[in-house]
Structures are given as structure tokens and as C-alpha cells.
Amino acid sequence: MYVPEQRSSLADLKVGTTGKISSIELDGLLRRRILDLGILPGTQVQCVRKSPAGDPIAFRVRDTTIALRSDDASLIKVYPG
Amino acid sequence: MNGTVKPMTTLAEVCAEADALRLSSGNALGDAIVSDIYANAEEIARKVVAHKPQDKSAWDAKLDDILTSRLLGYPIMLALLGMVFWITIEGANVPSGMLADAFFAFQDRLTEWFQAAGAPAWLHGVLVLGLYRGLAWVVSVMLPPMAIFFPLFTLLEDLGYLPRVAFNMDSLFKKCKACGKQALTMCMGFGCNAAGIVSCRIIDSPRERLIAILTNNFVPCNGRFPTLIAIATIFVGGVFAPEYGTAVAAMVLTGLVLLGIAATFSVSWLLSHTILKGEPSSLVLELPPYRPPQVGAIIYRSLIDRTLFVLKRAVIMAAPAGAITWILANTYIGDMSIIGHLAGWLQPFGYAIGIDGFILLAFILGLPANEIVVPILIMSYLATGQMMEFDSLEELRQILLSHGWTWLTAVCTMLFCLLHWPCTTTLLTAYKESGSVKWTFLSFLIPTLIAFAVCFAVAQTARGLGLA
Amino acid sequence: MKWYQDTPCRETHGRVLREHFGVAAEAGQYIIALAGNPNVGKSTVFNALTGLRQHTGNWPGKTVDNAQGAFTYRKKPFLLVDLPGTYSLLAHTVEEEIARDFICFGEPDATVVVLDATCLERNLNLALQVMEITPNVVVCVNLMDEANKKKIAIDFPALEKELGVPVVAAAARKGEGLDALRETLYQVSTGARQSNPRRLTYSAAVEEAVQKLLPNVQRLVDHKLNPRWVALRLLDGDKAFLESISRYLDLQLNWEAPQEVAAL
Ligand SMILES: Nc1nc2c(ncn2[C@@H]2O[C@H](COP(=O)(O)OP(=O)(O)OP(=O)(O)O)[C@@H](O)[C@H]2O)c(=O)[nH]1
Ligand SMILES: [Mg+2]
């Protein structure tokens, strides 16, 4: 179940696991970018791989692969799903 | 037409109304609009798209696992770079020699014709010894490596490897407070720095875009590659047994490119902490699926479009440059040619940074196009030294040696070539893209200072240690 | 309801194209814009139609400038404009502004939206946005060969019905579907084929705000832009768009006024 206090973010997803977006706590241009890519509340996102240094992280969303820096990914909250 | 209504007032009024509505809904309308459009897209896709179950072969996921893996990600990038250079040098050797043979055989014929026609010596000098020979060198030294390098590079581009490079390198760029997409612009810079600078538009943050523009020059473009390859092959590689020559030359080139990348990172870091201060913004990078490259189209595109295009530019530049160099080298003021005087003035500066006055002069005269640096240098050497018949790649080395080249000269020339100021086309593009004289000037100043500083340090250290 | 003019003023149009977009159209040439997400094959389609060799590459962002190329079909001249790839027309990056302003103010006779068949959902997001700006849209679902490989099946008649604009399936790299695309472009540009683009459904809150704003917006933009779309952008608080629109409306007024005087 989704418990607000223990909210995890995209950055916490283990490689291979999925989550659904609960909220996007970014703002400005980046927020718009993320929304335009279809990363919206309720969208299912899978973490597919991390770069050699562990950052950025690549996510599978709507049949495309998008890489985000973990700083930014940590502001996109998810719930299990 | 409601030409009587002033549109600005109305627009401002409507805007105020819209703003009020937006605020009254807690500024959530923008998000709602995006979500709503996506909801429509989802609904349509649900109705019309059917994913048939497929045996998750997913070879591209496996490929990505390897190419971006913690252990192999960086080594593979390095190995690919080295391999591309090795193939380029190995493959270019024979055709370069053949082209040179053919061109210089034809030069003899040209000379015969000039003599038969009773042409004056100066005309033969300008046209054949200056112009034709300049062209011959550019074509035989530049064409084969480019004709191999470009298709290889385009192959990687078409396969979809470049975004993976950006993905792998982003953490380093982040440490310099720059953007991982800068890696993509550097890849474009391998083709041409001007094109690399234009491609900086993919970087959203203006600060990070400027950093990418100011540092693009540290990637050697196609105008400088042949110079680096030529020196690496005939000088550094030639020192070793021939069977290792190519490998050593490829290693030297790879090392140089790594050095250029190191310069990119250092300067990016420096800029981010001084005049372009700021926090790293974000990276949103799509990793497209690998697609099988179209070999035919790649070869056509890289040969006809890029190689011949670059060659055309080089020829257009090299022809007049060759002629002018010949005139400068053969017009005497006192008992020395003009070129001799110029090189003489530059000699102290050249010597301090491990090269000589002629090399420095060639780089200065090469400002319009890097392609013509080597031809100018050779022509000025030939015109000032004793005239020797010079018709194969090995003899290029003899010429350099006879003009006092040591290993230090070769190293410093390559370093200077890698790090020095951009060509005029690149500067012009930097001006167009940054829209400012200040940044354009910096894009000239930074590489120039670094080239002088690095070469000075290397030369003085080597001499201080008694190595050269 | 029809909000758009059937025949844009040709002379003004030529000037707007030339001075604001650097597009030099000859008289009588149909202008076709080529839009789409990054890396979906726009430049490949462009090359296939025009016979030019605009650079392509498998990474998003290869094209950053708009390129132009002409072709002739059924004795009619066309001018194709390859726009930078964008994920949306709502955000505020330079590329998106170029693409949006061209589609919106460049008044192309038709806009081809190239879609990637392997990720249709995200690509439809852009297509729907373009369809809100202009009804003269042709949807080209490219990379069909890749979709087939991935066993993705698309019901084209249903897609066409859902969208209300012509849809063409293509694999531009193999040259498949280009004849159909040319024919469709011909029909749409010459007005032989009228489309009836799907009207997007918005949530209640958005719809309500749009309705409140609509009467005033309608008066403001006259028949030059889709008022619904303008209302949505205003509600979105898109400042860059506001600048574009005021500049554009200004231009229209300044240029049309002398003509009216002359007509008197
Ligand atoms: N398999 C396949 N590949 C295609 C097809 N069309 C384009 N491609 C490839 O997809 C890649 C991207 O094509 P481009 O034409 O550069 O895409 P673009 O939309 O112009 O991309 P941007 O300029 O970055 O927005 C290239 O590697 C093309 O070779 C197709 O129909 N089938
Ligand atoms: Mg393109």
C-alpha cells in the first residue's frame, strides 16, 4: 500500500523493478520535460539500468527509454505498482 | 477586421483573465492539460495498438548491459576509439602512398610540359611547385584517412552508440557542472568543430551550452586529424619496427584524443567555477533502440557528403595557400625570403614551446582552415632548404628530420595542433551561436593559452631533464 | 465550428515565411512542415521526398536547424520544411518554439507529423497537439519495419477514424509508404481532402476555464488561430507563446491595414 510517509522515488527503484508515479516535485523546464515525456501521476515506470558510475539512471516509460540524473529522479515519487 | 481595437490591450486583458483563472485553480491547469492530452493518446493507443507476445529476445537490452556496464562501459569506449584509429591508420597507409606516387609522377609530367611550352620558371614555380604540390599533399595525406574514419564513425552513429556514450560520461560532466549531452556535441566535433558547435543547441541550459561551445575545439576535427595521423604515423610510428608502427600510432592518437577530453573537462570545470558559475541543471536523455546501420547509405553519405565536401574545402583553401606560400618563399627581401623573415621572427616563440618558427607560422597561416597547416609547412621547408626530390611518405620524415625535428618537435606539434585556436569557420559559428563577441573571443583565447602553456611546459621539462 | 480561414493572404504569408522563418517559398508552392518527436525519421522522410541528403543519425537531436527542400508531385510544386524534433509544443525550449511558431504562424498548407510506430502513445501526444493548432495534418506512422520486428500491430483504419486526419503507414528508410504520403499531401494541400480532426477531451476543470476564456479570445484572434488552442496556452501560462502571439497579431494588423486602405 502507498504510505505517504515512506514515499520512495524513482531513484530508489532497483534495476528491473517497476513503480507508479505518485507525484512530481520538480519545477520549471524540467518538470515540463518530464510531463511531456509522459511521466505523469499514475504512469508505470521501470528502472532498466544505471550508467557505469551509478548515475544517471535509465527508465522505461511508454515503450521508450529515458535517462535521468538521480538528483532529479529522487524528486519523482513513486508507489509500488 | 476589428482594426479599431488595439490588440495589445485586448491581449493583456485576456492574459489577466487567464492568469486569474489559472491561479484560482491552484496553478494546476498546466499539468492537467498535459495529463489530459496524454489521456487522449492513451485511449487511442489502447484502441489501435496490439502488442503480440514476443519471445523477449531483447538483444539490444543485452547489448546495452554490456556497453553501459560498470566494468566494461569505459574500457569499451576506449577500445572502440583505439580500434577506429587503428583501422583508419592501417587502412590509409597503402592508398596514401599510392596517391602520393601517382600525384608526384604526374608532377614530373607537368614539369616536362611546362618546359616544352617554354614557360618561365616563376610560372612553373607558382603553379606546379606551389599550387599543384600543395594540392597533391592535401589529397594524398587527407583523403584516405577521412574516407575510412568517417564511415566507421557514421556506423557507430547510425547504430545508436552515441547516446550511450553520453549516458556513460554524464557523471563526469556533472562533476564539472556541465551536461552529458556535451558528449554528443563532442562526437559531432570529430567531424567538424563548426558542426559540433551548432549541435550544442541540444543542450537546454544556456550556461552549459556555452561551456560546450567554448570547449568543442579540444576535439580534433577532420582538418586536424590528418595532421595528427601523418605525424603519428611517419614520425612516432616510424621510429618503431614497421610491424608495430600502426599500433603505436593508433595509441598515440587515442592518447591525444584522451588529452583533448581531459582538456575539455578541465576547462569546463574551470568555467563552471569562474565566469560561468552555476549549478548543474538536469539531464533528460532518450536512449533510442539500436538500429541496424545501412551500410550502403553510410558509405555514400560519408564519402560523398563529408569526405568530398571537406576535401573540396581543403582544396579550395590549399590551392591559393600553396601558391601564396610559394611566392612568400621565393620573394627575397635582402638575402632572405619573406617566409624566412617571418619564421625568423617567430623562431624564439616557437622554440620556447618545442616547435620552430616555420611550424608556428604554418599554424598562423592555417587559421582559415586547419587542413592547410601541413602543406604550408612542407612547402616553406622545401622552398627554404635545399631542394630535394620528395615523392613518398617516408621522405616526408626525412624532410622533417633535415629541418631539425626531434621527437620533442613531433610531440609539441601534435599537442599544439590538438589544443590551438579554432579555424575561422568555427569562430564564425561560435559567434552566430553565442551571439556575442566576448564569448567568441574567449573561444579563441582559451585554446590558444592552453596550447602555449602545455607545449611550453612539455618543452621546458623535456629540455630541463636533458631528454631533448 | 470552423475557426480557420480557407485562404491565407498569400502576400503576407510569403513575407512572414521569409522574414521570420528564413523559408523562401516561390509563388504557388505548397508549404509542408515536417514535425515529430526526435529521432523518428523526419529527416529520412525529408530525404526520401526531396532527394536531398540531410544528415540523419540514430540519436535524438541530430537536426537542430530547419532545412528546406522542394519536390514536385502531379505537376504541383511543394516545399518541405524539416523541423527540429520535439516532444511537445508546450514546453519552452528553443527547438520547440521554432517548431511551434512555424506550424502556428508559418501557416503551412499541410503539416506532416511523423510518428514512431514502436512507441505510438508518446508520439500521439505530439500529433494531438499539432491537430489542435491546424486541421491540415497528415499523420505518417514511420518505422513500421521496426514495429513489425517487435510484433506490434497497428489498426490503421481505426487510427484514422480516431484521429480524423489522414494516416499513412511508412518505413521511410526502405522507401515504403512514400507514394501514399505524396498523394495524401497533394490531396490535403490542394484542399481535395478535408479532415475533421478529433477534438480533445479535457477534464472538467480545464474545460470550464476554457469556456470562460473563449469569448474574449475569439474576439482577439479573429480567425487567424484556433481560439480554443490559444485559450489553453494562456491557461498554461506560456509566456514565450504570449510574446510570439502578440508579435504575430501585430504583424497581421500592420500588414493588413494598408491593404484595406488600398481597397477602399
Ligand atoms: N529501420 C528503420 N529505420 C529508420 C526508418 N526511418 C528512419 N530510420 C532511422 O532512424 C534514425 C533517425 O532518423 P532521422 O531521420 O535522423 O530522424 P529525425 O526525426 O530527423 O531525428 P532528429 O533530427 O534528431 O529529430 C536514423 O538512424 C535512420 O536511419 C525506417 O523507416 N526504418
Ligand atoms: Mg532530423
mmCIF file of C-alpha atoms in Angstrom, chain C residues 25 39 41 47 85 112 124 129 149 159 164 200 209 251:
data_model
loop_
_atom_site.group_PDB
_atom_site.id
_atom_site.type_symbol
_atom_site.label_atom_id
_atom_site.label_comp_id
_atom_site.label_asym_id
_atom_site.label_seq_id
_atom_site.Cartn_x
_atom_site.Cartn_y
_atom_site.Cartn_z
ATOM 1 C CA ALA C 25 8.871 29.910 -50.922
ATOM 2 C CA ASN C 39 14.713 10.532 -33.879
ATOM 3 C CA GLY C 41 12.879 9.600 -39.058
ATOM 4 C CA ASN C 47 15.381 12.980 -47.878
ATOM 5 C CA GLY C 85 12.372 17.096 -33.275
ATOM 6 C CA VAL C 112 3.173 16.023 -41.586
ATOM 7 C CA LEU C 124 0.391 10.646 -30.420
ATOM 8 C CA GLN C 129 -1.150 18.921 -30.029
ATOM 9 C CA LYS C 149 10.012 -6.842 -35.924
ATOM 10 C CA LEU C 159 -6.378 5.110 -36.059
ATOM 11 C CA GLY C 164 -9.987 12.295 -38.007
ATOM 12 C CA LEU C 200 -9.560 16.527 -27.477
ATOM 13 C CA ALA C 209 -11.806 27.523 -17.642
ATOM 14 C CA LEU C 251 2.267 41.840 -37.854
#
